[in-house]
CSV table of C-alpha atoms and ligand atoms in Angstrom, one decimal:
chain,number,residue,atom,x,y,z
A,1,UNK,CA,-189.9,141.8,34.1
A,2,UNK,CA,-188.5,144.8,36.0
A,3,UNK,CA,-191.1,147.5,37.3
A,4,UNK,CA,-189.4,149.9,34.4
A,5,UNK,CA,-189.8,147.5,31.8
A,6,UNK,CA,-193.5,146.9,32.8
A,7,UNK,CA,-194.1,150.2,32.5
A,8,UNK,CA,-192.5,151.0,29.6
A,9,UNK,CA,-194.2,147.9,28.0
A,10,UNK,CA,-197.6,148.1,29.3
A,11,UNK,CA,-197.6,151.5,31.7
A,12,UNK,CA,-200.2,154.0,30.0
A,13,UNK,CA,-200.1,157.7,31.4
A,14,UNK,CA,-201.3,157.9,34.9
A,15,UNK,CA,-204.0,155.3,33.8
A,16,UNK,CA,-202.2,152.4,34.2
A,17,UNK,CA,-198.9,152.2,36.4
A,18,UNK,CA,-196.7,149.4,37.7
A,19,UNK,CA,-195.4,150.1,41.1
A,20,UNK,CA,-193.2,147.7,43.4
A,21,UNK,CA,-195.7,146.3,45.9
A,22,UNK,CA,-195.2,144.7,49.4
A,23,UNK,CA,-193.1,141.7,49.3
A,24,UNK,CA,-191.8,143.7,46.6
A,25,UNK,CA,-194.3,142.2,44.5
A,26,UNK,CA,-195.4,143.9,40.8
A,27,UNK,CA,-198.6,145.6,41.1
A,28,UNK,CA,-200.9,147.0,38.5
A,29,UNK,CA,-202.0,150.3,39.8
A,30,UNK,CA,-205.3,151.2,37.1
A,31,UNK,CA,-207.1,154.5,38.0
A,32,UNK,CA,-209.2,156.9,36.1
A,33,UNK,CA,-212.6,158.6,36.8
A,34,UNK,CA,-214.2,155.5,37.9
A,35,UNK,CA,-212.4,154.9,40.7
A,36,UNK,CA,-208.8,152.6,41.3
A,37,UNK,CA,-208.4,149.2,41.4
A,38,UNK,CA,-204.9,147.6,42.5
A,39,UNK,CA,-203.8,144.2,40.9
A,40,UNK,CA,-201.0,142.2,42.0
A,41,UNK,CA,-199.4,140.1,39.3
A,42,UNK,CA,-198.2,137.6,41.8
A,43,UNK,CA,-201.5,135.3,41.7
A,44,UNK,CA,-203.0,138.2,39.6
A,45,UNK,CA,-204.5,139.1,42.9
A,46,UNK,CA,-206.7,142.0,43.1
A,47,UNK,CA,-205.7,144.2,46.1
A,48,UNK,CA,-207.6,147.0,46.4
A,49,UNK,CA,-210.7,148.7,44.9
A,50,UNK,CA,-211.8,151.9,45.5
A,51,UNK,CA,-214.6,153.5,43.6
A,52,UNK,CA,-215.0,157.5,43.0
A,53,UNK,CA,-215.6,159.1,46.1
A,54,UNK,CA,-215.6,155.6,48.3
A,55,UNK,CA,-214.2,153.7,50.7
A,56,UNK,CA,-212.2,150.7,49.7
A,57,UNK,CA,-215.2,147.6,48.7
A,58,UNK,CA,-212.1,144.9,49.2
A,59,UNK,CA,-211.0,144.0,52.6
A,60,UNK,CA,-207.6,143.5,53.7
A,61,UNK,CA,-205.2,142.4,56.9
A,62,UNK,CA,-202.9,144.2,58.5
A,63,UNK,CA,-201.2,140.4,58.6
A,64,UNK,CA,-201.5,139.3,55.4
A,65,UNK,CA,-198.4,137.8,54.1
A,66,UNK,CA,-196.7,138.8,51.1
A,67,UNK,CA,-194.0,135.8,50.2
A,68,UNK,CA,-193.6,133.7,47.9
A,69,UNK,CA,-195.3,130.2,48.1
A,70,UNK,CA,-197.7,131.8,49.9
A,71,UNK,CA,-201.4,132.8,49.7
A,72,UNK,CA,-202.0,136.7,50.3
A,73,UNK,CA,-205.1,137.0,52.7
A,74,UNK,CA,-207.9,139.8,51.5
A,75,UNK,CA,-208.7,140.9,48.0
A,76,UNK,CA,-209.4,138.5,45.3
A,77,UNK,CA,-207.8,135.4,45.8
A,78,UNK,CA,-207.9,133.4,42.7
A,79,UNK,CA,-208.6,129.6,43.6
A,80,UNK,CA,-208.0,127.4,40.9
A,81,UNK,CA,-207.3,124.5,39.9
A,82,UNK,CA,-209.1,123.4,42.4
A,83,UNK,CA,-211.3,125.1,45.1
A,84,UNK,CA,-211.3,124.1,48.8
A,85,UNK,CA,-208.7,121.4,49.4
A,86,UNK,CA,-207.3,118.7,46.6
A,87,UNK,CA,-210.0,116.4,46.3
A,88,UNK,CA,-207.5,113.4,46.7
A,89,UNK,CA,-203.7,114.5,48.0
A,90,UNK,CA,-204.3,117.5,51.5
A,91,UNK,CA,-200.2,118.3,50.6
A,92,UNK,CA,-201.3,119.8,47.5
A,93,UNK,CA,-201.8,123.5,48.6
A,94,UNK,CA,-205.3,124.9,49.8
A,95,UNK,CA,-207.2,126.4,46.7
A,96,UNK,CA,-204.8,125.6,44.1
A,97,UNK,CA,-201.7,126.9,42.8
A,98,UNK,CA,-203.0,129.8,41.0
A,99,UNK,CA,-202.7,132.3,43.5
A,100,UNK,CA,-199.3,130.9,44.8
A,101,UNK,CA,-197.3,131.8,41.4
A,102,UNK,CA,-196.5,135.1,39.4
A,103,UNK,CA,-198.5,135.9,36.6
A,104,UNK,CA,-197.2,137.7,33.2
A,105,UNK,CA,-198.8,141.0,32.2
A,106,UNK,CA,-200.0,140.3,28.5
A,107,UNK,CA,-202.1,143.3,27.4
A,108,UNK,CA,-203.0,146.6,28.8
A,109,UNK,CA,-205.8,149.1,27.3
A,110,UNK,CA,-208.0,151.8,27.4
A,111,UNK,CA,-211.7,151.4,26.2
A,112,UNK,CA,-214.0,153.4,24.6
A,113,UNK,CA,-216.3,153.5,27.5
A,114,UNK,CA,-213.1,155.2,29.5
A,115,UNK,CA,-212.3,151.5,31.5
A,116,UNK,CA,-208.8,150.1,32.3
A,117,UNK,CA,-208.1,147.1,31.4
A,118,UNK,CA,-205.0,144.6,31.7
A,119,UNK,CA,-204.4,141.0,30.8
A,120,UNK,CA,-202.4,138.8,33.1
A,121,UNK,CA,-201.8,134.9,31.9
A,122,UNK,CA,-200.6,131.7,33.3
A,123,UNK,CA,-199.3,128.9,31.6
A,124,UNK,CA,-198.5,125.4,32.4
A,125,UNK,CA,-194.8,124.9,34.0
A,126,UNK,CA,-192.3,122.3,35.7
A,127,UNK,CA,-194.0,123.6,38.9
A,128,UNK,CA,-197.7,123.4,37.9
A,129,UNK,CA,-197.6,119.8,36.2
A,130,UNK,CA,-196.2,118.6,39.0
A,131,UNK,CA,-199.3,119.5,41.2
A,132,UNK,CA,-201.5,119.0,38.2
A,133,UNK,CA,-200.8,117.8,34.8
A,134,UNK,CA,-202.2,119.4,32.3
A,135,UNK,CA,-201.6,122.0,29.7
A,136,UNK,CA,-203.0,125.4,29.9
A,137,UNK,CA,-203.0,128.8,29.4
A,138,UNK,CA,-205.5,131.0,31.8
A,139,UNK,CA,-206.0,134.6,31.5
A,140,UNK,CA,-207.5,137.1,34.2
A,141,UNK,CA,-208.8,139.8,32.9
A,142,UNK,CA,-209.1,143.0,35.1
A,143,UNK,CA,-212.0,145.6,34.0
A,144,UNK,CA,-211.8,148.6,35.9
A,145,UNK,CA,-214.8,150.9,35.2
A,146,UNK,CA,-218.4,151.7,36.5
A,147,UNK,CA,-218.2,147.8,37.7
A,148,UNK,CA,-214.8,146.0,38.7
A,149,UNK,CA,-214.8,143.1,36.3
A,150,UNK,CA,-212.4,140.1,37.2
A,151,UNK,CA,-212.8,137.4,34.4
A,152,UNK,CA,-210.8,134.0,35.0
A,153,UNK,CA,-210.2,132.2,31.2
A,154,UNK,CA,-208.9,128.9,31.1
A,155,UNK,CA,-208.2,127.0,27.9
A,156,UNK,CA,-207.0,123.5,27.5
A,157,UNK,CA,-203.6,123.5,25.6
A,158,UNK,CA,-202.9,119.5,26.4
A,159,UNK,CA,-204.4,117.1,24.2
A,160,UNK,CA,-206.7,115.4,26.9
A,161,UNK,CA,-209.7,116.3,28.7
A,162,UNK,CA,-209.5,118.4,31.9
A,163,UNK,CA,-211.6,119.0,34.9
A,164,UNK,CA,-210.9,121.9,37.3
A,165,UNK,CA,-212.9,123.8,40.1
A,166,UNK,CA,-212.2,127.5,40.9
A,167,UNK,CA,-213.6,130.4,42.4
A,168,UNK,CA,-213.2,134.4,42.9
A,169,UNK,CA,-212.5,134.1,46.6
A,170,UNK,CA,-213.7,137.7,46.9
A,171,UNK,CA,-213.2,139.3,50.9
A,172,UNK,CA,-215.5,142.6,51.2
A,173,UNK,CA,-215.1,145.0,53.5
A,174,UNK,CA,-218.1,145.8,55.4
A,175,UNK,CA,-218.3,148.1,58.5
A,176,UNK,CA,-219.9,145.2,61.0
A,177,UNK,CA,-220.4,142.0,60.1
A,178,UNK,CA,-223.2,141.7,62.3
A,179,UNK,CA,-225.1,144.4,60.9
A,180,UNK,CA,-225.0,143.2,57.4
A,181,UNK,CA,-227.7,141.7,55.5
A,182,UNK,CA,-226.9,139.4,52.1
A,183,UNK,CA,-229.8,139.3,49.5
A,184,UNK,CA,-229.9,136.9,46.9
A,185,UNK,CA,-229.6,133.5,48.4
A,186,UNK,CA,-233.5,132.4,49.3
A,187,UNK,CA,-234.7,129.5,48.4
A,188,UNK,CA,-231.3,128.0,47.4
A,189,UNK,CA,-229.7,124.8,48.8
A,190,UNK,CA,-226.4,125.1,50.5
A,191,UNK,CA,-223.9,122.4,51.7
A,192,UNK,CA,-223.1,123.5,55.7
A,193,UNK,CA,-219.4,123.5,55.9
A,194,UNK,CA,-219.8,124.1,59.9
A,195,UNK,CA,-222.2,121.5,60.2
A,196,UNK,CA,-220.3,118.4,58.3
A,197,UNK,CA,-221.6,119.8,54.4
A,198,UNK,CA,-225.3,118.8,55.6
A,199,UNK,CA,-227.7,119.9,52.9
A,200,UNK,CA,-229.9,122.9,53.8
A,201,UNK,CA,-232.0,125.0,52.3
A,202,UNK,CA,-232.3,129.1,52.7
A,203,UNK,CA,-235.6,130.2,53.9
A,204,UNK,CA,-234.5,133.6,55.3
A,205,UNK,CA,-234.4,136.3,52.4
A,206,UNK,CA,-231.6,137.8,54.2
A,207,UNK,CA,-228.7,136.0,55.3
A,208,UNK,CA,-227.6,137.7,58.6
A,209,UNK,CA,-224.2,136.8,59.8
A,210,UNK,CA,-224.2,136.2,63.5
A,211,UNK,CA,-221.9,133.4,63.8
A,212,UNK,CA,-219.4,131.0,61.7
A,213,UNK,CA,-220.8,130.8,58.3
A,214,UNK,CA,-219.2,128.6,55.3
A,215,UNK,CA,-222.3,127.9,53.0
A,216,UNK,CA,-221.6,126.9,49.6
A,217,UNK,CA,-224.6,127.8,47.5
A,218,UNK,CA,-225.4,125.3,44.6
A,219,UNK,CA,-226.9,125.7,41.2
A,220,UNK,CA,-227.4,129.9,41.8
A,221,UNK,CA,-226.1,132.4,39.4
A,222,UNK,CA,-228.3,135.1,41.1
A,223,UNK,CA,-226.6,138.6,41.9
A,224,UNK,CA,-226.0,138.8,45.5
A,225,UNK,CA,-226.1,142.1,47.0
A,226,UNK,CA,-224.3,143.3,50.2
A,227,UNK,CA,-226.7,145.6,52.6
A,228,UNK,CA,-224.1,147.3,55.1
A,229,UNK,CA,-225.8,150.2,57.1
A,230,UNK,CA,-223.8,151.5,58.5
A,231,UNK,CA,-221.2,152.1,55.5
A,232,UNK,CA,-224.4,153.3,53.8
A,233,UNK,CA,-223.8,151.1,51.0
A,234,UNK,CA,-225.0,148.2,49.2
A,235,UNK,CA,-222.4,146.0,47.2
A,236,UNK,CA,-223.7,144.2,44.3
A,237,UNK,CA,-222.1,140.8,42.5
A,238,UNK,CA,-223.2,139.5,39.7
A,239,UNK,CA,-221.2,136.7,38.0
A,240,UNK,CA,-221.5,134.7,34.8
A,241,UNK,CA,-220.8,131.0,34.2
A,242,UNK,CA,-220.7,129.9,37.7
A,243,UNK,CA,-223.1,128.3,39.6
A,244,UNK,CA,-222.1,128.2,43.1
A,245,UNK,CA,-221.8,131.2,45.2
A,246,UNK,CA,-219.8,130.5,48.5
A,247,UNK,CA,-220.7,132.9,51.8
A,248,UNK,CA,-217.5,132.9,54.5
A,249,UNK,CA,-217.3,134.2,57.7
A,250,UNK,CA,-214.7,132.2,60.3
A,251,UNK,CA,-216.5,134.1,63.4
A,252,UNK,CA,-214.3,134.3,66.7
A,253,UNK,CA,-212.7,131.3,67.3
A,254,UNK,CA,-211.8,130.4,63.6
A,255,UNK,CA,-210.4,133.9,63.1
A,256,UNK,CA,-207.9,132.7,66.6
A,257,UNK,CA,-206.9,129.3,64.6
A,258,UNK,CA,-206.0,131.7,61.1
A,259,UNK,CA,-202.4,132.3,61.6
A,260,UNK,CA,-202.8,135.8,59.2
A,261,UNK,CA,-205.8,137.3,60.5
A,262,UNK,CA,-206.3,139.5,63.6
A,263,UNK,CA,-208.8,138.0,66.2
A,264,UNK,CA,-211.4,140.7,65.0
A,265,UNK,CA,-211.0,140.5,61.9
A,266,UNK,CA,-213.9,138.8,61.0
A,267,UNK,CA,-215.8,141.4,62.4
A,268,UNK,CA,-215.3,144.0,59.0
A,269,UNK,CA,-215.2,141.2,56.6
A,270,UNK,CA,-217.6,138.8,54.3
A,271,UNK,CA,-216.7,136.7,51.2
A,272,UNK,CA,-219.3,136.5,48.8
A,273,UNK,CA,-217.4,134.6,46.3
A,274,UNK,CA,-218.3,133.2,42.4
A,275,UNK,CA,-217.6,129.4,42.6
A,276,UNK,CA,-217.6,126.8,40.5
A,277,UNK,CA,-217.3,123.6,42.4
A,278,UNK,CA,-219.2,120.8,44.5
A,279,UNK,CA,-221.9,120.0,41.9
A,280,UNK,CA,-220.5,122.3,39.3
A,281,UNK,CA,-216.9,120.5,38.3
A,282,UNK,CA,-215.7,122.6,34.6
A,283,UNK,CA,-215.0,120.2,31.9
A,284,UNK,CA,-212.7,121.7,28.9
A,285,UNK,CA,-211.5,120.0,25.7
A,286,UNK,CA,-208.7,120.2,24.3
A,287,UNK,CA,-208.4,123.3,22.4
A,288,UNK,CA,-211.4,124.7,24.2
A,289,UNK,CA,-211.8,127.4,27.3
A,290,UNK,CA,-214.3,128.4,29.5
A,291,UNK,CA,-214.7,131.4,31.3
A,292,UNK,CA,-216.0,132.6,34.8
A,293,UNK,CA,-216.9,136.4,36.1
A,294,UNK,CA,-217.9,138.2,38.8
A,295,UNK,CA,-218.5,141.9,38.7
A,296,UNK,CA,-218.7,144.4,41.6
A,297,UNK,CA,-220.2,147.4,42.2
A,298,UNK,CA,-221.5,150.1,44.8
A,299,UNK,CA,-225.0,151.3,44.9
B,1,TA6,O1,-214.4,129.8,50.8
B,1,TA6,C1,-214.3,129.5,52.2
B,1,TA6,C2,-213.0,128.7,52.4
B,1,TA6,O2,-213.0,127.6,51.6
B,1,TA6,C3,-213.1,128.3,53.9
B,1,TA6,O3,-213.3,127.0,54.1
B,1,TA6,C4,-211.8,128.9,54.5
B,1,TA6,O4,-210.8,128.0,54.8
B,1,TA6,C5,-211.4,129.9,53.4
B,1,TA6,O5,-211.9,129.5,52.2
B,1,TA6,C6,-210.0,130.5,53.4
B,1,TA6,O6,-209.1,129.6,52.8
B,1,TA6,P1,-207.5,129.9,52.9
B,1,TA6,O7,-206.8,128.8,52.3
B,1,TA6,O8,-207.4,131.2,52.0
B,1,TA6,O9,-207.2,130.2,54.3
């Protein structure tokens, strides 16, 4: 659909605007007294949120790509259905197809409680069976308002049983990585993706980030929250139905080996992200959904 159709479809006042993005991608722009929130409908990708009187919570590249058949680096990546690599084929692309393919704008409102809201689905095509075969319909749900909501809803339209894995890839932005501390995660056992998945436990109540970090967090559906001094903020995530909570951070010679990522980089980012995977596969029936969320805010 054409920016002017979009808008004259779903557009409402200065609430909720479709602009032409980069890579000339559509974009959702939702703003109102809580803040702004950008959504791209190619991988219904959240860009950007900024809430009233803040700094952006989202990180993003100055080399992120904007193409088609290819992953945008920053924001919320949507990472479905699988998360990580395919368990079985490595051509199958990284984290799914999900953020790879253009979503449809379904819905668009205003709520009572003064949030913006739109509806983006994805349904089953030649190009999605052939990476996976199912049937489906998934919805991402966007709730701007004194949180960022980002809700992925996957129903089984096929008439067998499906497994997927997925996750809310979220990057935040922080002002130094190094000075950051990440509450939430004690006690719980992680897999140590830089030290071949070995099984660890956290002692430390906060996580400091002072070199590569990729620990995938099992069976947690604590909040985490975000400590960053120097931006004189905390960022809170909470999230419901999932049960793994995956902490990222390539560190310096990771970021050198990530073709869309400045060598410092790493330095002003952190993904906390809402998971569902390892330990936690999602098993639908037909004619059944499950849904995952993660919500965001600044404190
Ligand atoms: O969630 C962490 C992770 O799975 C890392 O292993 C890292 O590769 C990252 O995601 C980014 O993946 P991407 O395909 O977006 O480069």
């Amino acid at each position: 659909m054409e920016i002017g159709e979009l808008n004259k479809k779903f557009g409402i006042n200065k609430d909720i605007v479709f602009v032409t993005g980069k890579g000339s991608f559509p974009c959702a722009e939702l703003s109102g007294k809580h803040g702004k929130a950008v959504v791209c409908l190619y991988g219904a990708h959240v860009l950007s949120y900024v809430p009233a009187g803040e700094k952006d919570v989202l990180w993003n590249t100055s080399k992120a790509v904007f193409e088609s058949g290819k992953p945008i680096r920053g924001g919320i990546p949507v990472c479905w259905p699988w998360f990580g690599p395919h368990a079985t084929d490595s051509q199958k692309p990284m984290h799914g197809f999900a953020r790879l393919l253009m979503w449809e704008v379904i819905d668009t409102s205003l709520t009572e409680l003064n949030e913006r809201v739109i509806k983006l689905k994805l349904t089953d095509s030649q190009e999605s069976r052939a990476l996976w075969p199912y049937a489906f319909e998934a919805v991402f749900t966007v709730t701007l308002g004194k949180t960022l909501k980002v809700e992925l809803s996957v129903t089984n339209t096929s008439d067998e049983v499906f497994s997927y894995t997925d996750a809310l890839h979220t990057y935040f932005s922080v002002a130094d990585v190094s000075q950051i501390s990440i509450l939430g995660l004690k006690g719980a056992s992680y897999y140590d993706g830089t030290d071949k998945m070995a099984l660890k436990v956290q002692d430390e109540t906060f996580l400091k980030i002072e070199k590569e970090e990729n620990r995938r967090y099992l069976n947690t559906a604590a909040d985490c929250i975000i400590d960053d001094p120097l931006m004189k903020r905390h960022i809170k995530v909470t999230k419901e139905n999932s049960n793994t909570t995956v902490v990222w951070n390539p560190w310096i010679e990771t970021s050198k080996t990530i073709g869309d990522m400045n060598d410092d980089d790493y330095k002003t980012m952190v993904c906390v992200e809402a998971v569902n995977a390892f330990n936690e596969v999602v098993t639908v029936r037909p004619g059944e959904s499950f849904a995952m969320s993660a919500s965001i805010s600044i404190g």
